[in-house]
Amino acid sequence: MSERHTSSDTAADDAGITAIAARVLTSRRYRFVDPALIERLAAEEMPKAKNLAEAEKRTKRRLHQIFGAYTGQPDYTQLLLDLTTAWDGEPNDAVRAACRTAMAAHASTRERLEILDEFYERIIAITGVPGSIVDIACGLNPLAIPWMGLPERASYVAYDIDSQMLGFIDGALELFGVTHRVEPRDIVTNPPTDDCDLALLLKSVPCLDQQDTDAAARILHAIRARQIVVTFPTRSLGGHGKGMARTYHARFETLLSEIGGAFTVAGEIELANELVFVIQRDIAQNPQDSRDNEMAH
């Protein structure tokens, strides 16, 4: 006879999750991470742990895998001051140098620095210049705006889980004069649904897969983007790259099958550190998009 899970058990579970999240949020490394994400991870780890202390350790281990391994504790105040000092009303060489210095504080954008000059040039050759961008799990990628060649009235939305980092990005985009919005969000449980010309999901699929193997497909379905750039790393954080391009090419093919016939591949680019795919929404396969298109005309 199976044991029934009572309301008191549920209340104890909820109290445990709240306690774990509160303790994690007091740590220096994770105090700016979206509380909803921490609570989700705590809820997932509690049933696997012997006690709350072990559940807390397991939650922090998960946070390290999806966040802590990629960034240290940069001085965002100083980085914004450096950007402000370099800015003279346009993205000059000094601004680009300050952006590169800041982007080096995050492993994902640091790996892209050596290919940054061609990265967006080659992508925009496929997509055209977007008027609106949504950057999902953005990291410090919005600092690459000086390389994007966006039009004067372009808009930019950035989602990530670190409110301190997003505060820095908010200040930078304000400095650049870009219409923008930044928002901390657990995209696994709350995928963005913004309407935009171009969505960016850069090197995030492997990280999403660690949390929920269906998350990437849900996000691609949810975002109302005409085109989406999906990229994968071809080297590990430790610099190893054997077989990674082949592995992630296969993962992309699987992802395409998971999202069905809603998208077609518009382009593929293989760079030194990154495998890039551009997909575009097939309006004929999306009745809501088709209706919106008819109303716009």
GROMACS .gro file of N, CA, C and O in nm, residues 98-156:
model
  236
   98ALA      N    1   3.636   4.891  -2.477
   98ALA     CA    2   3.575   4.879  -2.344
   98ALA      C    3   3.472   4.766  -2.342
   98ALA      O    4   3.460   4.694  -2.243
   99CYS      N    5   3.398   4.750  -2.452
   99CYS     CA    6   3.301   4.641  -2.461
   99CYS      C    7   3.372   4.506  -2.460
   99CYS      O    8   3.328   4.411  -2.393
  100ARG      N    9   3.483   4.497  -2.532
  100ARG     CA   10   3.559   4.372  -2.532
  100ARG      C   11   3.610   4.338  -2.392
  100ARG      O   12   3.604   4.222  -2.349
  101THR      N   13   3.658   4.438  -2.321
  101THR     CA   14   3.706   4.414  -2.184
  101THR      C   15   3.593   4.362  -2.097
  101THR      O   16   3.611   4.267  -2.019
  102ALA      N   17   3.476   4.423  -2.109
  102ALA     CA   18   3.361   4.379  -2.029
  102ALA      C   19   3.315   4.239  -2.069
  102ALA      O   20   3.288   4.156  -1.982
  103MET      N   21   3.309   4.212  -2.199
  103MET     CA   22   3.263   4.081  -2.245
  103MET      C   23   3.356   3.968  -2.202
  103MET      O   24   3.314   3.852  -2.193
  104ALA      N   25   3.480   4.001  -2.175
  104ALA     CA   26   3.574   3.899  -2.128
  104ALA      C   27   3.540   3.848  -1.989
  104ALA      O   28   3.594   3.746  -1.944
  105ALA      N   29   3.447   3.917  -1.920
  105ALA     CA   30   3.408   3.875  -1.785
  105ALA      C   31   3.310   3.758  -1.785
  105ALA      O   32   3.277   3.705  -1.679
  106HIS      N   33   3.263   3.718  -1.902
  106HIS     CA   34   3.169   3.606  -1.913
  106HIS      C   35   3.227   3.507  -2.013
  106HIS      O   36   3.264   3.545  -2.124
  107ALA      N   37   3.234   3.379  -1.975
  107ALA     CA   38   3.303   3.280  -2.058
  107ALA      C   39   3.245   3.272  -2.198
  107ALA      O   40   3.318   3.260  -2.296
  108SER      N   41   3.112   3.280  -2.210
  108SER     CA   42   3.048   3.264  -2.340
  108SER      C   43   3.088   3.375  -2.436
  108SER      O   44   3.125   3.349  -2.552
  109THR      N   45   3.082   3.501  -2.391
  109THR     CA   46   3.121   3.611  -2.479
  109THR      C   47   3.273   3.621  -2.491
  109THR      O   48   3.323   3.666  -2.595
  110ARG      N   49   3.345   3.580  -2.389
  110ARG     CA   50   3.491   3.580  -2.399
  110ARG      C   51   3.539   3.488  -2.513
  110ARG      O   52   3.628   3.523  -2.590
  111GLU      N   53   3.475   3.373  -2.525
  111GLU     CA   54   3.511   3.280  -2.633
  111GLU      C   55   3.481   3.337  -2.771
  111GLU      O   56   3.543   3.298  -2.869
  112ARG      N   57   3.386   3.431  -2.778
  112ARG     CA   58   3.346   3.487  -2.907
  112ARG      C   59   3.432   3.606  -2.949
  112ARG      O   60   3.423   3.651  -3.064
  113LEU      N   61   3.515   3.657  -2.861
  113LEU     CA   62   3.589   3.779  -2.892
  113LEU      C   63   3.678   3.765  -3.014
  113LEU      O   64   3.690   3.858  -3.095
  114GLU      N   65   3.740   3.649  -3.032
  114GLU     CA   66   3.832   3.634  -3.145
  114GLU      C   67   3.760   3.624  -3.279
  114GLU      O   68   3.824   3.641  -3.385
  115ILE      N   69   3.630   3.598  -3.277
  115ILE     CA   70   3.554   3.591  -3.403
  115ILE      C   71   3.448   3.701  -3.412
  115ILE      O   72   3.368   3.704  -3.505
  116LEU      N   73   3.449   3.794  -3.317
  116LEU     CA   74   3.342   3.893  -3.307
  116LEU      C   75   3.331   3.980  -3.431
  116LEU      O   76   3.220   4.015  -3.473
  117ASP      N   77   3.443   4.016  -3.490
  117ASP     CA   78   3.441   4.105  -3.607
  117ASP      C   79   3.364   4.044  -3.724
  117ASP      O   80   3.305   4.116  -3.804
  118GLU      N   81   3.366   3.912  -3.736
  118GLU     CA   82   3.294   3.849  -3.847
  118GLU      C   83   3.162   3.786  -3.804
  118GLU      O   84   3.078   3.754  -3.889
  119PHE      N   85   3.143   3.766  -3.674
  119PHE     CA   86   3.027   3.694  -3.624
  119PHE      C   87   2.897   3.757  -3.673
  119PHE      O   88   2.815   3.694  -3.742
  120TYR      N   89   2.875   3.884  -3.639
  120TYR     CA   90   2.749   3.948  -3.677
  120TYR      C   91   2.747   3.988  -3.824
  120TYR      O   92   2.640   3.992  -3.886
  121GLU      N   93   2.861   4.016  -3.879
  121GLU     CA   94   2.866   4.048  -4.022
  121GLU      C   95   2.811   3.933  -4.105
  121GLU      O   96   2.731   3.952  -4.197
  122ARG      N   97   2.852   3.810  -4.070
  122ARG     CA   98   2.808   3.694  -4.147
  122ARG      C   99   2.662   3.658  -4.116
  122ARG      O  100   2.589   3.613  -4.204
  123ILE      N  101   2.620   3.678  -3.992
  123ILE     CA  102   2.481   3.649  -3.957
  123ILE      C  103   2.387   3.746  -4.028
  123ILE      O  104   2.286   3.705  -4.089
  124ILE      N  105   2.419   3.875  -4.023
  124ILE     CA  106   2.330   3.976  -4.082
  124ILE      C  107   2.330   3.967  -4.234
  124ILE      O  108   2.233   4.008  -4.299
  125ALA      N  109   2.434   3.910  -4.292
  125ALA     CA  110   2.433   3.884  -4.436
  125ALA      C  111   2.322   3.785  -4.472
  125ALA      O  112   2.271   3.786  -4.585
  126ILE      N  113   2.282   3.702  -4.376
  126ILE     CA  114   2.173   3.606  -4.397
  126ILE      C  115   2.040   3.665  -4.354
  126ILE      O  116   1.940   3.656  -4.428
  127THR      N  117   2.036   3.729  -4.238
  127THR     CA  118   1.908   3.774  -4.182
  127THR      C  119   1.863   3.910  -4.232
  127THR      O  120   1.744   3.942  -4.226
  128GLY      N  121   1.955   3.990  -4.281
  128GLY     CA  122   1.927   4.130  -4.302
  128GLY      C  123   1.938   4.203  -4.170
  128GLY      O  124   1.948   4.141  -4.063
  129VAL      N  125   1.939   4.336  -4.172
  129VAL     CA  126   1.954   4.414  -4.049
  129VAL      C  127   1.822   4.415  -3.974
  129VAL      O  128   1.720   4.462  -4.026
  130PRO      N  129   1.818   4.362  -3.851
  130PRO     CA  130   1.692   4.357  -3.777
  130PRO      C  131   1.657   4.490  -3.714
  130PRO      O  132   1.745   4.566  -3.673
  131GLY      N  133   1.529   4.518  -3.703
  131GLY     CA  134   1.484   4.638  -3.634
  131GLY      C  135   1.454   4.611  -3.488
  131GLY      O  136   1.445   4.704  -3.408
  132SER      N  137   1.437   4.483  -3.453
  132SER     CA  138   1.409   4.445  -3.314
  132SER      C  139   1.475   4.311  -3.284
  132SER      O  140   1.468   4.218  -3.365
  133ILE      N  141   1.539   4.304  -3.169
  133ILE     CA  142   1.611   4.183  -3.127
  133ILE      C  143   1.566   4.143  -2.988
  133ILE      O  144   1.550   4.228  -2.900
  134VAL      N  145   1.549   4.013  -2.967
  134VAL     CA  146   1.529   3.958  -2.834
  134VAL      C  147   1.644   3.861  -2.808
  134VAL      O  148   1.664   3.766  -2.883
  135ASP      N  149   1.721   3.889  -2.704
  135ASP     CA  150   1.840   3.812  -2.670
  135ASP      C  151   1.805   3.725  -2.549
  135ASP      O  152   1.788   3.775  -2.437
  136ILE      N  153   1.794   3.593  -2.571
  136ILE     CA  154   1.746   3.499  -2.469
  136ILE      C  155   1.865   3.434  -2.401
  136ILE      O  156   1.952   3.379  -2.468
  137ALA      N  157   1.867   3.439  -2.267
  137ALA     CA  158   1.984   3.392  -2.190
  137ALA      C  159   2.107   3.468  -2.240
  137ALA      O  160   2.207   3.411  -2.282
  138CYS      N  161   2.098   3.601  -2.234
  138CYS     CA  162   2.188   3.690  -2.308
  138CYS      C  163   2.331   3.692  -2.258
  138CYS      O  164   2.423   3.721  -2.335
  139GLY      N  165   2.355   3.668  -2.128
  139GLY     CA  166   2.490   3.690  -2.077
  139GLY      C  167   2.530   3.835  -2.101
  139GLY      O  168   2.450   3.926  -2.082
  140LEU      N  169   2.652   3.855  -2.150
  140LEU     CA  170   2.698   3.991  -2.180
  140LEU      C  171   2.695   4.021  -2.330
  140LEU      O  172   2.752   4.120  -2.376
  141ASN      N  173   2.622   3.938  -2.405
  141ASN     CA  174   2.617   3.957  -2.550
  141ASN      C  175   2.560   4.091  -2.595
  141ASN      O  176   2.601   4.142  -2.700
  142PRO      N  177   2.466   4.155  -2.522
  142PRO     CA  178   2.418   4.286  -2.569
  142PRO      C  179   2.529   4.389  -2.587
  142PRO      O  180   2.510   4.487  -2.661
  143LEU      N  181   2.643   4.369  -2.524
  143LEU     CA  182   2.755   4.462  -2.543
  143LEU      C  183   2.815   4.451  -2.684
  143LEU      O  184   2.900   4.532  -2.721
  144ALA      N  185   2.768   4.354  -2.761
  144ALA     CA  186   2.813   4.342  -2.900
  144ALA      C  187   2.733   4.430  -2.994
  144ALA      O  188   2.757   4.429  -3.115
  145ILE      N  189   2.643   4.510  -2.942
  145ILE     CA  190   2.563   4.600  -3.027
  145ILE      C  191   2.650   4.688  -3.118
  145ILE      O  192   2.614   4.710  -3.234
  146PRO      N  193   2.766   4.739  -3.074
  146PRO     CA  194   2.848   4.818  -3.165
  146PRO      C  195   2.894   4.743  -3.290
  146PRO      O  196   2.941   4.805  -3.385
  147TRP      N  197   2.883   4.611  -3.290
  147TRP     CA  198   2.920   4.530  -3.407
  147TRP      C  199   2.799   4.492  -3.492
  147TRP      O  200   2.815   4.433  -3.597
  148MET      N  201   2.678   4.525  -3.447
  148MET     CA  202   2.558   4.475  -3.514
  148MET      C  203   2.508   4.567  -3.625
  148MET      O  204   2.430   4.524  -3.710
  149GLY      N  205   2.544   4.695  -3.622
  149GLY     CA  206   2.498   4.787  -3.725
  149GLY      C  207   2.348   4.808  -3.726
  149GLY      O  208   2.285   4.817  -3.832
  150LEU      N  209   2.288   4.817  -3.606
  150LEU     CA  210   2.143   4.829  -3.597
  150LEU      C  211   2.096   4.968  -3.642
  150LEU      O  212   2.168   5.066  -3.628
  151PRO      N  213   1.974   4.978  -3.692
  151PRO     CA  214   1.920   5.108  -3.731
  151PRO      C  215   1.893   5.195  -3.608
  151PRO      O  216   1.885   5.145  -3.494
  152GLU      N  217   1.876   5.324  -3.628
  152GLU     CA  218   1.865   5.420  -3.518
  152GLU      C  219   1.749   5.388  -3.424
  152GLU      O  220   1.760   5.406  -3.303
  153ARG      N  221   1.638   5.340  -3.477
  153ARG     CA  222   1.520   5.315  -3.394
  153ARG      C  223   1.506   5.168  -3.354
  153ARG      O  224   1.397   5.124  -3.316
  154ALA      N  225   1.611   5.094  -3.359
  154ALA     CA  226   1.605   4.952  -3.323
  154ALA      C  227   1.572   4.935  -3.175
  154ALA      O  228   1.601   5.022  -3.092
  155SER      N  229   1.511   4.822  -3.143
  155SER     CA  230   1.481   4.789  -3.003
  155SER      C  231   1.549   4.658  -2.966
  155SER      O  232   1.572   4.572  -3.051
  156TYR      N  233   1.580   4.646  -2.837
  156TYR     CA  234   1.656   4.529  -2.789
  156TYR      C  235   1.598   4.486  -2.655
  156TYR      O  236   1.583   4.568  -2.563
   0.00000   0.00000   0.00000
